[in-house]
Structure formats: C-alpha cells, structure tokens
Coordinates of C-alpha atoms and ligand atoms in Angstrom, one line a residue:
M1 CA 18.3 -43.9 9.2
N2 CA 19.7 -44.6 5.8
A3 CA 22.8 -42.4 5.6
P4 CA 23.4 -41.1 2.1
A5 CA 26.3 -42.9 0.3
A6 CA 28.2 -39.9 -1.1
A7 CA 27.4 -37.0 1.2
E8 CA 27.7 -33.7 -0.6
I9 CA 26.7 -31.7 2.5
V10 CA 28.0 -32.7 5.9
V11 CA 26.9 -30.7 8.9
E12 CA 28.3 -31.5 12.3
R13 CA 27.2 -30.0 15.6
L14 CA 26.5 -26.7 13.9
Q15 CA 25.8 -23.8 16.3
K16 CA 25.0 -20.2 15.6
R17 CA 24.6 -17.5 18.3
F18 CA 23.5 -14.0 17.8
G19 CA 24.8 -12.4 21.0
R20 CA 23.5 -14.6 23.8
F21 CA 20.7 -15.9 21.6
V22 CA 21.2 -19.5 20.3
A23 CA 19.6 -19.5 16.8
V24 CA 21.0 -22.9 15.8
D25 CA 21.8 -25.4 18.4
E26 CA 24.1 -28.5 17.7
V27 CA 22.5 -29.4 14.4
S28 CA 24.0 -32.4 12.5
F29 CA 22.9 -34.0 9.2
E30 CA 24.1 -35.1 5.8
V31 CA 22.7 -34.8 2.3
G32 CA 23.7 -37.2 -0.5
R33 CA 23.9 -36.5 -4.2
G34 CA 20.6 -36.1 -5.9
Q35 CA 18.8 -36.0 -2.5
I36 CA 16.1 -33.6 -1.5
L37 CA 16.2 -32.7 2.2
G38 CA 13.3 -30.6 3.4
F39 CA 13.6 -28.2 6.4
L40 CA 10.3 -28.1 8.1
G41 CA 9.6 -25.9 11.1
P42 CA 7.8 -22.9 12.4
N43 CA 8.8 -19.3 11.9
G44 CA 12.0 -18.4 13.8
A45 CA 13.1 -22.1 14.0
G46 CA 16.4 -21.3 12.4
K47 CA 15.9 -22.7 8.9
S48 CA 17.1 -19.6 7.1
T49 CA 20.1 -19.2 9.4
I50 CA 21.3 -22.7 8.7
I51 CA 20.8 -22.2 4.9
R52 CA 22.7 -18.9 5.0
I53 CA 25.6 -20.6 6.8
L54 CA 25.6 -23.5 4.3
C55 CA 25.8 -20.9 1.5
G56 CA 28.9 -19.3 3.1
L57 CA 27.0 -16.0 3.8
L58 CA 27.1 -16.3 7.6
R59 CA 29.8 -17.7 9.8
P60 CA 29.0 -20.5 12.2
S61 CA 29.7 -20.0 15.9
A62 CA 30.8 -23.6 16.3
G63 CA 30.7 -26.9 14.6
S64 CA 31.7 -27.8 11.0
V65 CA 30.0 -27.5 7.7
R66 CA 31.4 -29.1 4.5
V67 CA 29.7 -28.4 1.2
D68 CA 31.0 -30.3 -1.8
G69 CA 34.1 -31.2 0.3
I70 CA 34.8 -27.6 1.1
D71 CA 34.9 -26.3 4.7
V72 CA 32.6 -23.4 4.6
S73 CA 34.3 -21.5 7.3
R74 CA 37.7 -21.8 5.6
D75 CA 36.6 -20.9 2.0
P76 CA 33.1 -19.4 1.8
E77 CA 33.9 -17.9 -1.6
A78 CA 34.7 -21.4 -3.2
V79 CA 31.4 -22.6 -1.8
R80 CA 29.4 -19.7 -3.2
Q81 CA 30.7 -20.6 -6.7
R82 CA 29.5 -24.2 -6.4
I83 CA 26.0 -23.6 -5.1
G84 CA 22.7 -22.1 -6.2
Y85 CA 20.8 -20.1 -3.6
M86 CA 17.3 -18.8 -3.8
S87 CA 16.7 -16.6 -0.7
Q88 CA 13.4 -16.2 1.1
K89 CA 13.0 -12.7 -0.3
F90 CA 14.7 -13.4 -3.6
S91 CA 15.5 -10.4 -5.7
L92 CA 14.5 -10.1 -9.4
Y93 CA 14.8 -6.8 -11.3
A94 CA 11.2 -5.9 -12.0
D95 CA 12.2 -3.4 -14.8
L96 CA 14.4 -6.0 -16.5
T97 CA 13.1 -8.7 -18.8
V98 CA 13.3 -12.4 -18.1
A99 CA 16.3 -12.8 -20.3
E100 CA 18.1 -9.7 -18.8
N101 CA 17.5 -11.0 -15.2
L102 CA 19.1 -14.4 -16.2
R103 CA 22.0 -12.6 -17.9
F104 CA 22.6 -10.4 -14.9
Y105 CA 22.9 -13.5 -12.7
G106 CA 25.1 -15.1 -15.3
G107 CA 27.4 -12.1 -14.9
I108 CA 27.6 -12.5 -11.1
Y109 CA 28.6 -16.1 -11.5
G110 CA 31.1 -15.4 -14.4
V111 CA 29.1 -17.4 -17.0
R112 CA 30.0 -15.7 -20.3
G113 CA 30.1 -16.1 -24.1
A114 CA 28.8 -19.3 -25.7
A115 CA 28.4 -20.9 -22.3
L116 CA 26.0 -18.1 -21.3
G117 CA 23.8 -18.7 -24.3
A118 CA 23.5 -22.4 -23.6
R119 CA 22.9 -21.9 -19.9
L120 CA 20.3 -19.3 -20.6
R121 CA 18.4 -21.6 -22.9
H122 CA 18.7 -24.4 -20.3
A123 CA 17.4 -22.2 -17.5
L124 CA 14.5 -20.9 -19.6
D125 CA 13.7 -24.5 -20.4
I126 CA 13.9 -25.8 -16.9
A127 CA 11.8 -22.9 -15.6
G128 CA 9.3 -23.2 -18.5
L129 CA 9.9 -19.6 -19.4
A130 CA 10.8 -20.1 -23.1
G131 CA 8.8 -17.7 -25.1
R132 CA 8.7 -15.1 -22.3
E133 CA 12.3 -13.9 -22.7
Q134 CA 11.3 -10.4 -23.4
Q135 CA 8.6 -10.0 -20.8
L136 CA 9.4 -7.7 -17.9
A137 CA 10.0 -9.7 -14.7
G138 CA 7.7 -7.3 -12.8
T139 CA 4.7 -8.3 -14.9
L140 CA 5.1 -12.0 -14.3
A141 CA 2.5 -13.7 -12.1
G142 CA 3.7 -15.0 -8.7
G143 CA 4.4 -18.6 -9.7
W144 CA 6.4 -17.5 -12.8
K145 CA 8.5 -15.1 -10.7
Q146 CA 9.4 -18.0 -8.5
R147 CA 10.4 -20.1 -11.5
L148 CA 12.5 -17.3 -12.9
A149 CA 14.2 -16.9 -9.5
L150 CA 15.0 -20.6 -9.6
G151 CA 16.3 -20.2 -13.2
C152 CA 18.6 -17.5 -12.0
A153 CA 19.8 -19.7 -9.1
I154 CA 20.8 -22.5 -11.4
L155 CA 22.2 -20.5 -14.3
H156 CA 25.8 -21.5 -13.5
A157 CA 24.8 -25.2 -13.3
P158 CA 25.5 -25.8 -9.6
H159 CA 25.0 -29.3 -8.4
I160 CA 24.0 -28.2 -4.9
L161 CA 20.9 -26.0 -4.5
F162 CA 19.5 -24.2 -1.5
L163 CA 15.9 -23.0 -1.7
D164 CA 14.6 -21.0 1.2
E165 CA 10.8 -21.2 1.3
P166 CA 10.6 -21.0 -2.5
T167 CA 6.9 -21.7 -2.6
S168 CA 5.6 -19.2 0.0
G169 CA 2.9 -17.0 -1.3
V170 CA 2.3 -19.1 -4.4
D171 CA -0.9 -20.8 -5.4
P172 CA -1.2 -24.6 -5.0
L173 CA -1.0 -25.4 -8.7
S174 CA 2.2 -23.4 -9.1
R175 CA 3.6 -25.0 -6.0
R176 CA 3.0 -28.5 -7.6
R177 CA 4.8 -27.3 -10.7
F178 CA 7.7 -25.9 -8.7
W179 CA 8.1 -29.2 -7.0
D180 CA 8.1 -31.0 -10.3
L181 CA 11.1 -28.8 -11.3
I182 CA 12.9 -29.6 -8.0
H183 CA 12.4 -33.3 -8.7
D184 CA 13.7 -32.9 -12.3
L185 CA 16.8 -31.2 -10.9
A186 CA 17.4 -33.9 -8.3
A187 CA 16.9 -36.6 -10.9
G188 CA 19.8 -34.9 -12.8
G189 CA 22.0 -35.3 -9.7
V190 CA 21.5 -31.9 -8.0
S191 CA 21.4 -32.1 -4.2
V192 CA 18.7 -29.9 -2.8
I193 CA 17.9 -28.4 0.6
V194 CA 14.5 -26.7 0.6
S195 CA 12.7 -25.1 3.5
T196 CA 9.0 -24.9 3.8
H197 CA 6.2 -24.5 6.3
H198 CA 3.7 -26.2 4.1
M199 CA 3.2 -29.6 5.7
D200 CA 1.9 -31.2 2.4
E201 CA 5.2 -30.4 0.8
A202 CA 7.1 -32.6 3.2
E203 CA 5.9 -35.6 1.3
Y204 CA 7.8 -34.4 -1.8
C205 CA 11.2 -34.7 0.0
N206 CA 13.4 -37.8 0.3
R207 CA 14.1 -36.8 3.9
I208 CA 12.8 -34.2 6.3
A209 CA 14.7 -32.3 9.0
L210 CA 12.1 -31.1 11.6
I211 CA 13.5 -28.0 13.1
S212 CA 12.2 -26.1 16.1
Q213 CA 13.8 -23.5 18.3
G214 CA 17.1 -24.0 16.6
R215 CA 17.2 -27.7 17.2
L216 CA 16.9 -30.7 14.9
I217 CA 14.1 -32.6 16.6
A218 CA 13.6 -35.3 14.0
L219 CA 15.3 -36.5 10.8
G220 CA 14.2 -39.2 8.4
S221 CA 12.1 -40.0 5.4
P222 CA 8.4 -39.1 5.6
G223 CA 7.6 -42.7 6.2
E224 CA 10.2 -43.1 8.9
L225 CA 8.9 -40.0 10.7
R226 CA 5.3 -41.2 10.5
R227 CA 6.1 -44.6 11.8
H228 CA 8.8 -43.9 14.4
A229 CA 9.2 -40.3 15.4
L230 CA 6.3 -40.2 17.9
G231 CA 7.9 -43.1 19.9
G232 CA 4.4 -44.3 20.8
V233 CA 1.3 -45.7 19.3
L234 CA -1.5 -43.6 17.9
M235 CA -5.0 -45.0 18.4
R236 CA -8.3 -43.8 16.9
V237 CA -11.3 -44.2 19.2
E238 CA -14.8 -43.7 18.0
G239 CA -17.7 -43.4 20.4
H240 CA -20.0 -40.8 21.9
P241 CA -20.4 -38.4 23.5
L242 CA -16.9 -37.3 22.4
E243 CA -16.4 -35.1 25.4
R244 CA -16.9 -38.0 27.9
L245 CA -14.7 -40.2 25.8
L246 CA -12.0 -37.6 25.7
E247 CA -12.2 -37.2 29.5
R248 CA -12.0 -40.9 30.2
L249 CA -9.1 -41.4 27.7
R250 CA -7.1 -38.8 29.6
G251 CA -7.3 -41.1 32.6
F252 CA -5.8 -44.1 30.8
P253 CA -2.4 -44.7 32.4
A254 CA -0.5 -45.0 29.1
T255 CA -2.1 -41.9 27.5
R256 CA 0.4 -39.2 26.5
D257 CA -1.9 -37.0 24.6
V258 CA -5.5 -36.9 23.4
A259 CA -7.1 -34.8 20.6
V260 CA -10.4 -34.7 18.8
F261 CA -9.9 -35.6 15.2
G262 CA -13.0 -35.3 13.1
N263 CA -15.7 -37.5 14.7
A264 CA -13.1 -39.6 16.7
V265 CA -10.5 -39.1 19.3
H266 CA -6.8 -39.6 18.6
V267 CA -4.9 -41.0 21.6
L268 CA -1.2 -41.2 21.7
L269 CA -0.1 -44.0 23.9
D270 CA 3.3 -44.3 25.6
A271 CA 4.7 -47.8 24.9
A272 CA 4.2 -49.9 21.8
A273 CA 2.7 -53.0 23.4
A274 CA 0.9 -55.6 21.3
D275 CA -2.2 -55.5 23.5
D276 CA -2.7 -51.8 23.6
E277 CA -6.0 -52.0 21.8
A278 CA -7.4 -54.6 24.1
A279 CA -6.1 -52.9 27.2
L280 CA -7.7 -49.6 26.1
R281 CA -11.0 -51.3 25.4
A282 CA -11.0 -53.0 28.8
F283 CA -10.1 -49.7 30.5
L284 CA -13.0 -47.9 28.8
A285 CA -15.4 -50.7 29.6
G286 CA -14.4 -50.5 33.2
Q287 CA -15.1 -46.8 33.1
G288 CA -18.6 -47.5 31.9
V289 CA -17.8 -46.5 28.3
A290 CA -18.9 -49.3 26.1
D291 CA -19.8 -49.4 22.4
V292 CA -16.5 -47.8 21.3
H293 CA -14.5 -48.6 18.2
V294 CA -10.7 -48.7 18.8
D295 CA -8.2 -48.8 15.9
R296 CA -4.5 -48.2 15.4
A297 CA -4.1 -45.0 13.3
E298 CA -1.2 -44.1 11.1
P299 CA -0.1 -40.6 12.2
S300 CA 0.1 -38.0 9.6
L301 CA 3.2 -35.8 9.3
E302 CA 1.1 -33.1 10.9
D303 CA 0.4 -35.3 13.9
V304 CA 4.2 -35.9 14.2
F305 CA 5.0 -32.2 13.8
V306 CA 2.4 -31.0 16.3
Q307 CA 3.4 -33.5 18.9
L308 CA 7.2 -33.0 18.6
V309 CA 7.1 -29.2 18.4
G310 CA 4.5 -29.1 21.2
A311 CA 6.7 -31.3 23.4
Q312 CA 9.5 -28.8 23.3
P313 CA 10.2 -26.4 26.2
R314 CA 8.9 -22.9 25.5
E315 CA 11.9 -20.8 26.1
R316 CA 15.3 -21.2 24.6
E317 CA 18.0 -20.9 27.2
A318 CA 20.6 -18.3 26.9
V319 CA 24.2 -19.5 26.6
R320 CA 26.2 -19.0 29.7
Ligands
ADP1 N1 21.1 -11.4 12.2 C1 20.4 -11.8 13.2 N2 20.6 -11.2 14.4 C2 19.8 -11.6 15.5 N3 18.9 -12.6 15.5 C3 18.7 -13.2 14.3 C4 19.4 -12.8 13.1 N4 19.0 -13.6 12.1 C5 18.1 -14.4 12.7 N5 17.9 -14.2 14.0 C6 17.0 -14.9 14.9 O1 17.2 -16.3 14.8 C7 16.1 -17.0 14.9 C8 16.0 -17.9 13.7 O2 15.7 -17.1 12.5 P1 15.5 -17.8 11.1 O3 16.7 -18.6 10.8 O4 15.2 -16.6 10.1 O5 14.3 -18.7 11.3 P2 13.3 -19.4 10.2 O6 13.9 -19.2 8.8 O7 13.2 -20.8 10.6 O8 12.0 -18.6 10.2 C9 14.9 -16.0 15.0 O9 14.5 -15.9 16.3 C10 15.5 -14.7 14.4 O10 14.9 -13.6 15.0
MG2 MG1 13.2 -18.3 7.1

C-alpha cells in the first residue's frame, strides 16, 4: 500500500469502548497532505466515532491519534482550531441568512475583521453560494444546505477536513457537485476524511478504509481493493439453467462463494492459480454441464464490500 509521504493524520491502534462495548477496535491508518480517505461501512460500523475522536470531541480508550502533528488526547483544543468538521447532523441556523450562518461560524473560530470578509467571500465562492448571501438558510434546497455547511466548516481555512456522511439525503446531481468541491479542496492541499455509505462515492476517494463492526477490514485505493482485497479470483460463468449451474458450482472444491449476477453466476475461487478457468470448465464438464462460458471478472467495490463485510463474525465480543 503506498504510504503517504507527509502524513497529516496518523492513527495507531485506536480503540474506543463505550462501557464493555468496543465501538472502534485497533484501527490504524495514515492520511497524507491533499489526500481524500473515504470511510466506507454499514451503519454502526464506527465511522462517526473515529471521526469524532480525530476532531478531539471524544477521548480514545487506547491507541494514539496525531492530527497535524498534535496528539489529540493531549491537546484536543489545538486540534479543533486546525480542522474543519461537518457532522452527520450538521447544524445550520434556519432563521439566519447564508451570510449570517457563515459569520456565526467565523465567530466560533475567531476569524474577525478584514480576514472575515475575505474568508466569507472565499467560502461563498467555494460553496457556489455567491448571490445567495441574504437567503434564509432554512429556505435552501437540500444540496445547497450541504454546501453551506461545508462553507461553514472551511471558514477558518483549515487544511484538514472531516466530513461525516456529507451527502446523505442529497440527490445524485448535488452529490456529484459536492464531490467536485471536495476534489477542489484536496487539489489545494486540504487533507480530507469523508464517510459515506454510497458505494459509488468510493471511486471518488484516493483511498478507502472499509470499516465494519469497529474494525478496519481493508485499506487501499479503489483499484487495489478491487484487485487484491478479495484474496481470490472472481469468475463469471454463463450457462443455463442458472439454478443447476449455481448448484454444481457450489460443489467445486475451490469455490468460496457463488452468487447470481444478472444472467450469469459469479464464483469466488480460493487460490489464484493460472489454470482456474480450465479447471472449472473441466469440473463442470465432468458434472454434465457443458456449453458454459467461463471468464475472469473484475470485482466491483460492491463485490469486495459484500464479501468482506459478510465474512465477518456476527457478534462483536465484549472486552474482558
Ligand atoms: N456515546 C455512545 N455511547 C454508547 N454507544 C455508542 C456511542 N456512540 C456510538 N455508539 C455505538 O458505537 C457504534 C458505532 O457508532 P457510529 O460510530 O455512530 O457508527 P457509524 O457512524 O459507522 O454508523 C454503534 O453501535 C453505536 O450505537
Ligand atoms: Mg455515522
């Protein structure tokens, strides 16, 4: 895995317990300058908890977290000044205008005077809200609200940004626009951690941290995850009837998993042997299933996600 050159965020063996419940379990990763790391995982995976710890809002139970060189446990206040944070249920003041909301956040971060004017224009510009300064935030459509919330989070020009499911409940076009903004910020050197449960958004990240039940179950670029995370070979088998094909494929010794995928069957095979295709064909012929088409398939991130999350044990163990 290509480790970032200058890591702005370094997380080592982070753990968070709520009573006996382990919400975050030995999670380690780094984020380099201008990188976008995506947290992908089901509800309750621990994404928000990790982000809140990184923001200095929640104390870790164990492990170490350095943000911009600062130990978050030692000096959470210094961290909070350096980062921008858009929480999952971000709060805008519905009865304040766009400009008033931005000014309010400027006040929180101590941005004043001439600097405030310049930052305000910059935030309006980034969020594409110029011309809407006097509109009440409560009357903005969903996608615009999200962009205003982002504008508020970057008002003090942080170079580290945490966005917790910023695109949830937003239409696809607004989601695309929002990702364009994130990319603009990253291109300007801002390091971003962004959580999502939209699989398609994973492709917009430089790297993805797949999180499930408090654990980091895969870490890498979208391409790396597609090619290596399954630790096996995915085959696409066409033939019919599909039910019989599915049944026979389950009996192939190297089969780890089978699933119907459109008009074909996707088979995940254990080892990456060069003659998998031929072996599979020969096996099926021996089973009386001829006239099949066998191909290697490139797994989608969804394949990877479903496989890795599905392979996890159901219950999280309590700490003894
Ligand atoms: N303050 C808390 N007290 C007890 N349990 C919590 C607390 N915050 C989160 N949890 C639990 O930790 C787990 C991870 O939550 P969260 O980080 O919000 O997940 P995600 O953001 O991935 O949906 C969940 O099971 C949640 O119920
Ligand atoms: Mg969450």
